[in-house]
Amino acid sequence: MISLTNPKSDVLIVLSLYIIGAINWLFFFNFGDVSFFYEDWYFYFQIYSTWKQAFTDIKIPFFITIFSNEIFGQDTGFGSTLFFAKPWSIFQPQLIFLYFLSVNNFIIFNYLLFYTIFFYSLILWSNYLKISLIPKSFLIIILIFNGKFFSQTGLGGPQMTFGYMLIPLMFWFLKNSFFEINNKNKLKNIIYFSLFLASVLAQTDVHIFYQMILVCSLIIFFYPKKYINFFISILIAVIISAWFWSPIYFFGFDNIYNNISEDHWRYYGTFGYGFQNGF
């Protein structure tokens, strides 16, 4: 009989939950035997395929043609475009594994990678808060089977899903950078958080980047003494991410949505105002 107070039993139960969650994602993607040609998966599959071809041919994808999917309703889609000057391009370092993996298998690998990071961040918080096994297990179960992950993925939102999986880690980095009493090296803490945000931009997309900044800003708002350090941290993150912003600013703004008709939902903005509801 397994004792709920035995540390070895705790590890066994938590490990079992991790394995169950991982198998769940494998079943979700039918172990790689799944079509990605529907909804926004059309678009993201093309981006992954572009990188796959780039690594296979050892060729930098400066100019590419991403054809349209049914959502955009255009024969030419995005047309010939500068791949590195579009805010929706993906720049994850692990893309190099596409040299060895098929696009389908890489997508599954990426999901398992972020699921592992997500699971580990839950363990970090559980241990920090000294949560006992039963509430820890309940917390893990309701979060790893969060319907938002699967609904977002089902419609073709991998980058957004990865960003949501990084939320616990965002709070962890925020805590360690600005709220640890014993932290004496302020500059190190500032850079610590900046590097996290810069990696978020590379791993997910600009939507997650600014949403995390917004949420963290709302928290920091109640701590005026932390305003300057937080602002410097955001500024450093933006500077570090110049590789992302510069091509878009100089070459990408003119035709980001040039092939989308004015009847498209992106023109309705938030509650009818503005352009493209980023949330």
Tab-separated table of N, CA, C and O in Angstrom, residues 43-147:
chain	number	residue	atom	x	y	z
A	43	PHE	N	-1.780	27.625	-41.628
A	43	PHE	CA	-0.759	28.674	-41.603
A	43	PHE	C	0.490	28.246	-40.842
A	43	PHE	O	1.614	28.354	-41.335
A	44	TYR	N	0.298	27.727	-39.624
A	44	TYR	CA	1.454	27.358	-38.810
A	44	TYR	C	2.206	26.162	-39.398
A	44	TYR	O	3.432	26.089	-39.298
A	45	PHE	N	1.464	25.251	-40.022
A	45	PHE	CA	2.142	24.116	-40.644
A	45	PHE	C	3.054	24.593	-41.771
A	45	PHE	O	4.147	24.052	-41.967
A	46	GLN	N	2.629	25.637	-42.481
A	46	GLN	CA	3.455	26.198	-43.549
A	46	GLN	C	4.724	26.836	-42.988
A	46	GLN	O	5.796	26.735	-43.601
A	47	ILE	N	4.602	27.497	-41.847
A	47	ILE	CA	5.787	28.108	-41.237
A	47	ILE	C	6.781	27.033	-40.820
A	47	ILE	O	7.982	27.135	-41.097
A	48	TYR	N	6.290	25.995	-40.155
A	48	TYR	CA	7.178	24.897	-39.766
A	48	TYR	C	7.786	24.239	-41.001
A	48	TYR	O	8.966	23.855	-41.003
A	49	SER	N	6.984	24.088	-42.047
A	49	SER	CA	7.474	23.481	-43.279
A	49	SER	C	8.555	24.332	-43.928
A	49	SER	O	9.492	23.801	-44.535
A	50	THR	N	8.414	25.652	-43.810
A	50	THR	CA	9.433	26.558	-44.343
A	50	THR	C	10.769	26.315	-43.655
A	50	THR	O	11.820	26.229	-44.305
A	51	TRP	N	10.741	26.203	-42.333
A	51	TRP	CA	11.970	25.923	-41.585
A	51	TRP	C	12.502	24.528	-41.903
A	51	TRP	O	13.723	24.318	-41.989
A	52	LYS	N	11.609	23.572	-42.075
A	52	LYS	CA	12.023	22.220	-42.426
A	52	LYS	C	12.805	22.230	-43.737
A	52	LYS	O	13.882	21.631	-43.853
A	53	GLN	N	12.264	22.943	-44.728
A	53	GLN	CA	12.927	23.033	-46.027
A	53	GLN	C	14.250	23.780	-45.908
A	53	GLN	O	15.244	23.423	-46.557
A	54	ALA	N	14.271	24.809	-45.055
A	54	ALA	CA	15.493	25.607	-44.877
A	54	ALA	C	16.623	24.758	-44.304
A	54	ALA	O	17.767	24.831	-44.767
A	55	PHE	N	16.307	23.955	-43.299
A	55	PHE	CA	17.344	23.121	-42.687
A	55	PHE	C	17.732	21.952	-43.604
A	55	PHE	O	18.890	21.534	-43.626
A	56	THR	N	16.777	21.446	-44.356
A	56	THR	CA	17.070	20.344	-45.276
A	56	THR	C	17.994	20.803	-46.405
A	56	THR	O	18.945	20.101	-46.770
A	57	ASP	N	17.696	22.003	-46.949
A	57	ASP	CA	18.486	22.525	-48.075
A	57	ASP	C	19.665	23.382	-47.619
A	57	ASP	O	20.427	23.873	-48.460
A	58	ILE	N	19.793	23.588	-46.290
A	58	ILE	CA	20.830	24.473	-45.747
A	58	ILE	C	20.746	25.822	-46.459
A	58	ILE	O	21.702	26.320	-47.080
A	59	LYS	N	19.584	26.432	-46.380
A	59	LYS	CA	19.338	27.692	-47.072
A	59	LYS	C	18.497	28.606	-46.195
A	59	LYS	O	17.481	28.179	-45.643
A	60	ILE	N	18.920	29.856	-46.038
A	60	ILE	CA	18.187	30.822	-45.208
A	60	ILE	C	16.915	31.254	-45.942
A	60	ILE	O	16.976	31.703	-47.089
A	61	PRO	N	15.748	31.155	-45.310
A	61	PRO	CA	14.483	31.496	-45.975
A	61	PRO	C	14.172	32.996	-45.954
A	61	PRO	O	13.239	33.439	-45.282
A	62	PHE	N	14.941	33.772	-46.709
A	62	PHE	CA	14.700	35.213	-46.732
A	62	PHE	C	13.353	35.545	-47.373
A	62	PHE	O	12.536	36.252	-46.802
A	63	PHE	N	13.136	35.038	-48.576
A	63	PHE	CA	11.895	35.294	-49.296
A	63	PHE	C	11.112	33.994	-49.414
A	63	PHE	O	11.640	32.967	-49.849
A	64	ILE	N	9.854	34.045	-49.032
A	64	ILE	CA	9.020	32.849	-49.102
A	64	ILE	C	7.634	33.212	-49.610
A	64	ILE	O	7.285	34.391	-49.713
A	65	THR	N	6.855	32.211	-49.935
A	65	THR	CA	5.458	32.401	-50.300
A	65	THR	C	4.620	31.534	-49.379
A	65	THR	O	4.732	30.313	-49.409
A	66	ILE	N	3.846	32.179	-48.557
A	66	ILE	CA	2.917	31.448	-47.682
A	66	ILE	C	1.534	31.590	-48.290
A	66	ILE	O	0.970	32.679	-48.329
A	67	PHE	N	1.014	30.489	-48.827
A	67	PHE	CA	-0.276	30.574	-49.480
A	67	PHE	C	-1.382	30.671	-48.450
A	67	PHE	O	-1.192	30.374	-47.274
A	68	SER	N	-2.543	31.072	-48.926
A	68	SER	CA	-3.641	31.385	-48.020
A	68	SER	C	-4.345	30.126	-47.532
A	68	SER	O	-4.293	29.068	-48.136
A	69	ASN	N	-5.033	30.280	-46.396
A	69	ASN	CA	-5.976	29.247	-45.995
A	69	ASN	C	-7.376	29.819	-46.119
A	69	ASN	O	-7.562	30.983	-46.476
A	70	GLU	N	-8.360	29.017	-45.841
A	70	GLU	CA	-9.740	29.425	-46.084
A	70	GLU	C	-10.176	30.595	-45.212
A	70	GLU	O	-11.104	31.321	-45.563
A	71	ILE	N	-9.511	30.813	-44.084
A	71	ILE	CA	-9.903	31.903	-43.196
A	71	ILE	C	-9.661	33.251	-43.860
A	71	ILE	O	-10.454	34.166	-43.760
A	72	PHE	N	-8.537	33.361	-44.581
A	72	PHE	CA	-8.212	34.631	-45.202
A	72	PHE	C	-8.886	34.775	-46.567
A	72	PHE	O	-9.087	35.877	-47.035
A	73	GLY	N	-9.212	33.668	-47.199
A	73	GLY	CA	-10.007	33.721	-48.412
A	73	GLY	C	-9.345	34.405	-49.588
A	73	GLY	O	-10.017	35.006	-50.430
A	74	GLN	N	-8.050	34.350	-49.701
A	74	GLN	CA	-7.344	34.972	-50.812
A	74	GLN	C	-6.559	33.909	-51.570
A	74	GLN	O	-5.922	33.044	-50.974
A	75	ASP	N	-6.585	33.996	-52.899
A	75	ASP	CA	-5.861	33.018	-53.703
A	75	ASP	C	-4.354	33.125	-53.505
A	75	ASP	O	-3.645	32.133	-53.494
A	76	THR	N	-3.863	34.350	-53.362
A	76	THR	CA	-2.421	34.546	-53.239
A	76	THR	C	-1.959	34.575	-51.793
A	76	THR	O	-0.772	34.578	-51.523
A	77	GLY	N	-2.881	34.597	-50.859
A	77	GLY	CA	-2.516	34.605	-49.446
A	77	GLY	C	-1.613	35.764	-49.105
A	77	GLY	O	-1.886	36.911	-49.457
A	78	PHE	N	-0.515	35.472	-48.447
A	78	PHE	CA	0.413	36.517	-48.055
A	78	PHE	C	1.399	36.848	-49.176
A	78	PHE	O	2.151	37.786	-49.071
A	79	GLY	N	1.394	36.030	-50.221
A	79	GLY	CA	2.266	36.295	-51.356
A	79	GLY	C	3.728	36.138	-51.022
A	79	GLY	O	4.098	35.618	-49.985
A	80	SER	N	4.585	36.575	-51.922
A	80	SER	CA	6.020	36.545	-51.674
A	80	SER	C	6.345	37.602	-50.635
A	80	SER	O	5.962	38.755	-50.768
A	81	THR	N	7.045	37.211	-49.615
A	81	THR	CA	7.254	38.129	-48.509
A	81	THR	C	8.584	37.864	-47.821
A	81	THR	O	9.183	36.804	-47.987
A	82	LEU	N	9.035	38.836	-47.066
A	82	LEU	CA	10.243	38.685	-46.264
A	82	LEU	C	9.888	37.901	-45.005
A	82	LEU	O	9.188	38.394	-44.135
A	83	PHE	N	10.384	36.694	-44.916
A	83	PHE	CA	10.009	35.793	-43.827
A	83	PHE	C	10.390	36.347	-42.463
A	83	PHE	O	9.649	36.206	-41.490
A	84	PHE	N	11.539	36.985	-42.355
A	84	PHE	CA	12.024	37.470	-41.071
A	84	PHE	C	11.420	38.825	-40.680
A	84	PHE	O	11.733	39.350	-39.615
A	85	ALA	N	10.595	39.382	-41.544
A	85	ALA	CA	10.019	40.695	-41.272
A	85	ALA	C	8.532	40.623	-40.980
A	85	ALA	O	7.817	41.608	-41.115
A	86	LYS	N	8.074	39.446	-40.571
A	86	LYS	CA	6.665	39.283	-40.254
A	86	LYS	C	6.506	38.860	-38.797
A	86	LYS	O	7.186	37.951	-38.330
A	87	PRO	N	5.623	39.518	-38.057
A	87	PRO	CA	5.505	39.254	-36.612
A	87	PRO	C	4.994	37.871	-36.276
A	87	PRO	O	5.069	37.453	-35.126
A	88	TRP	N	4.466	37.137	-37.243
A	88	TRP	CA	3.944	35.805	-36.943
A	88	TRP	C	4.953	34.692	-37.218
A	88	TRP	O	4.659	33.524	-37.017
A	89	SER	N	6.132	35.041	-37.726
A	89	SER	CA	7.151	34.019	-37.965
A	89	SER	C	7.633	33.436	-36.636
A	89	SER	O	7.600	34.103	-35.612
A	90	ILE	N	8.083	32.184	-36.690
A	90	ILE	CA	8.497	31.465	-35.483
A	90	ILE	C	10.014	31.347	-35.458
A	90	ILE	O	10.628	30.989	-36.466
A	91	PHE	N	10.621	31.655	-34.312
A	91	PHE	CA	12.084	31.660	-34.210
A	91	PHE	C	12.579	30.867	-33.000
A	91	PHE	O	13.473	31.287	-32.289
A	92	GLN	N	11.990	29.727	-32.759
A	92	GLN	CA	12.400	28.900	-31.638
A	92	GLN	C	13.737	28.220	-31.929
A	92	GLN	O	13.903	27.640	-33.006
A	93	PRO	N	14.684	28.260	-30.996
A	93	PRO	CA	15.979	27.587	-31.222
A	93	PRO	C	15.846	26.103	-31.525
A	93	PRO	O	16.626	25.550	-32.309
A	94	GLN	N	14.835	25.459	-30.933
A	94	GLN	CA	14.678	24.017	-31.137
A	94	GLN	C	14.183	23.672	-32.540
A	94	GLN	O	14.050	22.492	-32.889
A	95	LEU	N	13.920	24.680	-33.369
A	95	LEU	CA	13.528	24.418	-34.750
A	95	LEU	C	14.592	23.617	-35.498
A	95	LEU	O	14.297	22.970	-36.506
A	96	ILE	N	15.820	23.671	-35.011
A	96	ILE	CA	16.899	22.939	-35.658
A	96	ILE	C	16.619	21.429	-35.697
A	96	ILE	O	17.123	20.716	-36.574
A	97	PHE	N	15.776	20.953	-34.783
A	97	PHE	CA	15.440	19.530	-34.767
A	97	PHE	C	14.595	19.122	-35.975
A	97	PHE	O	14.410	17.932	-36.232
A	98	LEU	N	14.094	20.132	-36.705
A	98	LEU	CA	13.354	19.822	-37.928
A	98	LEU	C	14.250	19.180	-38.981
A	98	LEU	O	13.765	18.573	-39.938
A	99	TYR	N	15.534	19.329	-38.800
A	99	TYR	CA	16.472	18.670	-39.720
A	99	TYR	C	16.346	17.147	-39.595
A	99	TYR	O	16.552	16.418	-40.564
A	100	PHE	N	15.980	16.690	-38.402
A	100	PHE	CA	15.902	15.258	-38.140
A	100	PHE	C	14.469	14.742	-38.097
A	100	PHE	O	14.229	13.555	-38.327
A	101	LEU	N	13.516	15.624	-37.756
A	101	LEU	CA	12.136	15.203	-37.547
A	101	LEU	C	11.225	15.690	-38.668
A	101	LEU	O	11.487	16.723	-39.295
A	102	SER	N	10.153	14.967	-38.889
A	102	SER	CA	9.113	15.455	-39.791
A	102	SER	C	8.378	16.603	-39.097
A	102	SER	O	8.471	16.766	-37.873
A	103	VAL	N	7.642	17.383	-39.869
A	103	VAL	CA	6.916	18.515	-39.278
A	103	VAL	C	5.906	18.018	-38.252
A	103	VAL	O	5.772	18.586	-37.161
A	104	ASN	N	5.190	16.957	-38.579
A	104	ASN	CA	4.208	16.397	-37.642
A	104	ASN	C	4.853	15.996	-36.321
A	104	ASN	O	4.359	16.335	-35.233
A	105	ASN	N	5.960	15.270	-36.406
A	105	ASN	CA	6.631	14.809	-35.186
A	105	ASN	C	7.254	15.964	-34.416
A	105	ASN	O	7.310	15.935	-33.181
A	106	PHE	N	7.726	16.993	-35.132
A	106	PHE	CA	8.295	18.149	-34.436
A	106	PHE	C	7.225	18.886	-33.645
A	106	PHE	O	7.484	19.355	-32.532
A	107	ILE	N	6.047	19.015	-34.208
A	107	ILE	CA	4.955	19.685	-33.496
A	107	ILE	C	4.651	18.949	-32.196
A	107	ILE	O	4.475	19.574	-31.133
A	108	ILE	N	4.599	17.622	-32.256
A	108	ILE	CA	4.358	16.834	-31.042
A	108	ILE	C	5.512	17.009	-30.058
A	108	ILE	O	5.300	17.184	-28.853
A	109	PHE	N	6.740	16.959	-30.562
A	109	PHE	CA	7.913	17.177	-29.711
A	109	PHE	C	7.834	18.523	-29.007
A	109	PHE	O	8.116	18.638	-27.807
A	110	ASN	N	7.441	19.563	-29.743
A	110	ASN	CA	7.356	20.905	-29.177
A	110	ASN	C	6.311	20.971	-28.071
A	110	ASN	O	6.516	21.600	-27.028
A	111	TYR	N	5.184	20.324	-28.299
A	111	TYR	CA	4.134	20.313	-27.282
A	111	TYR	C	4.584	19.574	-26.028
A	111	TYR	O	4.316	20.009	-24.900
A	112	LEU	N	5.261	18.451	-26.211
A	112	LEU	CA	5.751	17.712	-25.051
A	112	LEU	C	6.816	18.503	-24.305
A	112	LEU	O	6.904	18.442	-23.065
A	113	LEU	N	7.621	19.262	-25.035
A	113	LEU	CA	8.636	20.106	-24.408
A	113	LEU	C	7.997	21.165	-23.525
A	113	LEU	O	8.376	21.327	-22.350
A	114	PHE	N	7.020	21.879	-24.062
A	114	PHE	CA	6.375	22.932	-23.277
A	114	PHE	C	5.493	22.355	-22.172
A	114	PHE	O	5.346	22.963	-21.113
A	115	TYR	N	4.908	21.196	-22.433
A	115	TYR	CA	4.155	20.530	-21.372
A	115	TYR	C	5.077	20.190	-20.209
A	115	TYR	O	4.706	20.353	-19.040
A	116	THR	N	6.294	19.738	-20.506
A	116	THR	CA	7.268	19.401	-19.471
A	116	THR	C	7.673	20.634	-18.677
A	116	THR	O	7.760	20.603	-17.443
A	117	ILE	N	7.906	21.738	-19.379
A	117	ILE	CA	8.245	23.000	-18.711
A	117	ILE	C	7.093	23.443	-17.822
A	117	ILE	O	7.288	23.875	-16.676
A	118	PHE	N	5.875	23.335	-18.338
A	118	PHE	CA	4.688	23.711	-17.591
A	118	PHE	C	4.550	22.863	-16.329
A	118	PHE	O	4.317	23.391	-15.227
A	119	PHE	N	4.718	21.564	-16.488
A	119	PHE	CA	4.596	20.644	-15.353
A	119	PHE	C	5.670	20.960	-14.305
A	119	PHE	O	5.382	20.987	-13.098
A	120	TYR	N	6.875	21.194	-14.755
A	120	TYR	CA	7.971	21.507	-13.833
A	120	TYR	C	7.691	22.797	-13.061
A	120	TYR	O	7.978	22.882	-11.853
A	121	SER	N	7.117	23.788	-13.731
A	121	SER	CA	6.810	25.050	-13.047
A	121	SER	C	5.735	24.856	-11.987
A	121	SER	O	5.752	25.515	-10.934
A	122	LEU	N	4.806	23.942	-12.227
A	122	LEU	CA	3.795	23.630	-11.205
A	122	LEU	C	4.442	22.982	-9.979
A	122	LEU	O	4.042	23.252	-8.840
A	123	ILE	N	5.434	22.126	-10.222
A	123	ILE	CA	6.158	21.501	-9.107
A	123	ILE	C	6.922	22.569	-8.330
A	123	ILE	O	6.969	22.542	-7.087
A	124	LEU	N	7.541	23.513	-9.037
A	124	LEU	CA	8.267	24.597	-8.367
A	124	LEU	C	7.356	25.355	-7.410
A	124	LEU	O	7.711	25.593	-6.247
A	125	TRP	N	6.179	25.720	-7.902
A	125	TRP	CA	5.251	26.484	-7.064
A	125	TRP	C	4.703	25.629	-5.914
A	125	TRP	O	4.537	26.123	-4.789
A	126	SER	N	4.417	24.378	-6.197
A	126	SER	CA	3.886	23.493	-5.149
A	126	SER	C	4.885	23.326	-4.014
A	126	SER	O	4.523	23.370	-2.842
A	127	ASN	N	6.157	23.152	-4.381
A	127	ASN	CA	7.193	23.006	-3.358
A	127	ASN	C	7.427	24.306	-2.607
A	127	ASN	O	7.638	24.308	-1.389
A	128	TYR	N	7.384	25.418	-3.332
A	128	TYR	CA	7.597	26.725	-2.699
A	128	TYR	C	6.491	27.028	-1.681
A	128	TYR	O	6.751	27.553	-0.588
A	129	LEU	N	5.266	26.696	-2.058
A	129	LEU	CA	4.119	26.945	-1.179
A	129	LEU	C	3.905	25.822	-0.163
A	129	LEU	O	2.993	25.903	0.659
A	130	LYS	N	4.752	24.777	-0.265
A	130	LYS	CA	4.692	23.635	0.656
A	130	LYS	C	3.310	22.989	0.673
A	130	LYS	O	2.732	22.706	1.734
A	131	ILE	N	2.796	22.750	-0.526
A	131	ILE	CA	1.487	22.118	-0.668
A	131	ILE	C	1.634	20.608	-0.500
A	131	ILE	O	2.529	19.995	-1.076
A	132	SER	N	0.752	20.027	0.266
A	132	SER	CA	0.802	18.580	0.485
A	132	SER	C	0.367	17.828	-0.772
A	132	SER	O	-0.125	18.430	-1.740
A	133	LEU	N	0.520	16.530	-0.761
A	133	LEU	CA	0.346	15.717	-1.957
A	133	LEU	C	-1.049	15.818	-2.567
A	133	LEU	O	-1.185	15.994	-3.776
A	134	ILE	N	-2.098	15.691	-1.750
A	134	ILE	CA	-3.458	15.653	-2.298
A	134	ILE	C	-3.818	16.964	-2.998
A	134	ILE	O	-4.241	16.952	-4.161
A	135	PRO	N	-3.684	18.142	-2.350
A	135	PRO	CA	-3.984	19.390	-3.077
A	135	PRO	C	-3.014	19.639	-4.237
A	135	PRO	O	-3.403	20.214	-5.260
A	136	LYS	N	-1.757	19.200	-4.089
A	136	LYS	CA	-0.795	19.339	-5.187
A	136	LYS	C	-1.265	18.535	-6.396
A	136	LYS	O	-1.242	19.026	-7.529
A	137	SER	N	-1.701	17.303	-6.153
A	137	SER	CA	-2.171	16.449	-7.248
A	137	SER	C	-3.416	17.038	-7.899
A	137	SER	O	-3.559	17.024	-9.134
A	138	PHE	N	-4.315	17.564	-7.077
A	138	PHE	CA	-5.533	18.186	-7.604
A	138	PHE	C	-5.184	19.391	-8.459
A	138	PHE	O	-5.731	19.573	-9.566
A	139	LEU	N	-4.252	20.209	-7.987
A	139	LEU	CA	-3.820	21.390	-8.738
A	139	LEU	C	-3.219	20.982	-10.082
A	139	LEU	O	-3.545	21.569	-11.123
A	140	ILE	N	-2.366	19.981	-10.055
A	140	ILE	CA	-1.717	19.515	-11.284
A	140	ILE	C	-2.747	18.976	-12.277
A	140	ILE	O	-2.709	19.302	-13.472
A	141	ILE	N	-3.697	18.202	-11.776
A	141	ILE	CA	-4.692	17.583	-12.655
A	141	ILE	C	-5.555	18.633	-13.356
A	141	ILE	O	-5.755	18.578	-14.574
A	142	ILE	N	-6.062	19.601	-12.588
A	142	ILE	CA	-6.959	20.585	-13.206
A	142	ILE	C	-6.218	21.508	-14.164
A	142	ILE	O	-6.821	22.074	-15.086
A	143	LEU	N	-4.909	21.651	-13.980
A	143	LEU	CA	-4.152	22.539	-14.859
A	143	LEU	C	-3.604	21.826	-16.094
A	143	LEU	O	-3.624	22.381	-17.187
A	144	ILE	N	-3.107	20.612	-15.947
A	144	ILE	CA	-2.562	19.931	-17.123
A	144	ILE	C	-3.668	19.480	-18.074
A	144	ILE	O	-3.417	19.273	-19.273
A	145	PHE	N	-4.884	19.348	-17.563
A	145	PHE	CA	-6.011	19.010	-18.429
A	145	PHE	C	-6.890	20.233	-18.684
A	145	PHE	O	-8.077	20.107	-18.983
A	146	ASN	N	-6.293	21.399	-18.571
A	146	ASN	CA	-6.990	22.659	-18.814
A	146	ASN	C	-7.546	22.684	-20.236
A	146	ASN	O	-6.811	22.563	-21.219
A	147	GLY	N	-8.839	22.876	-20.358
A	147	GLY	CA	-9.474	22.860	-21.673
A	147	GLY	C	-8.986	23.944	-22.608
A	147	GLY	O	-9.064	23.789	-23.834
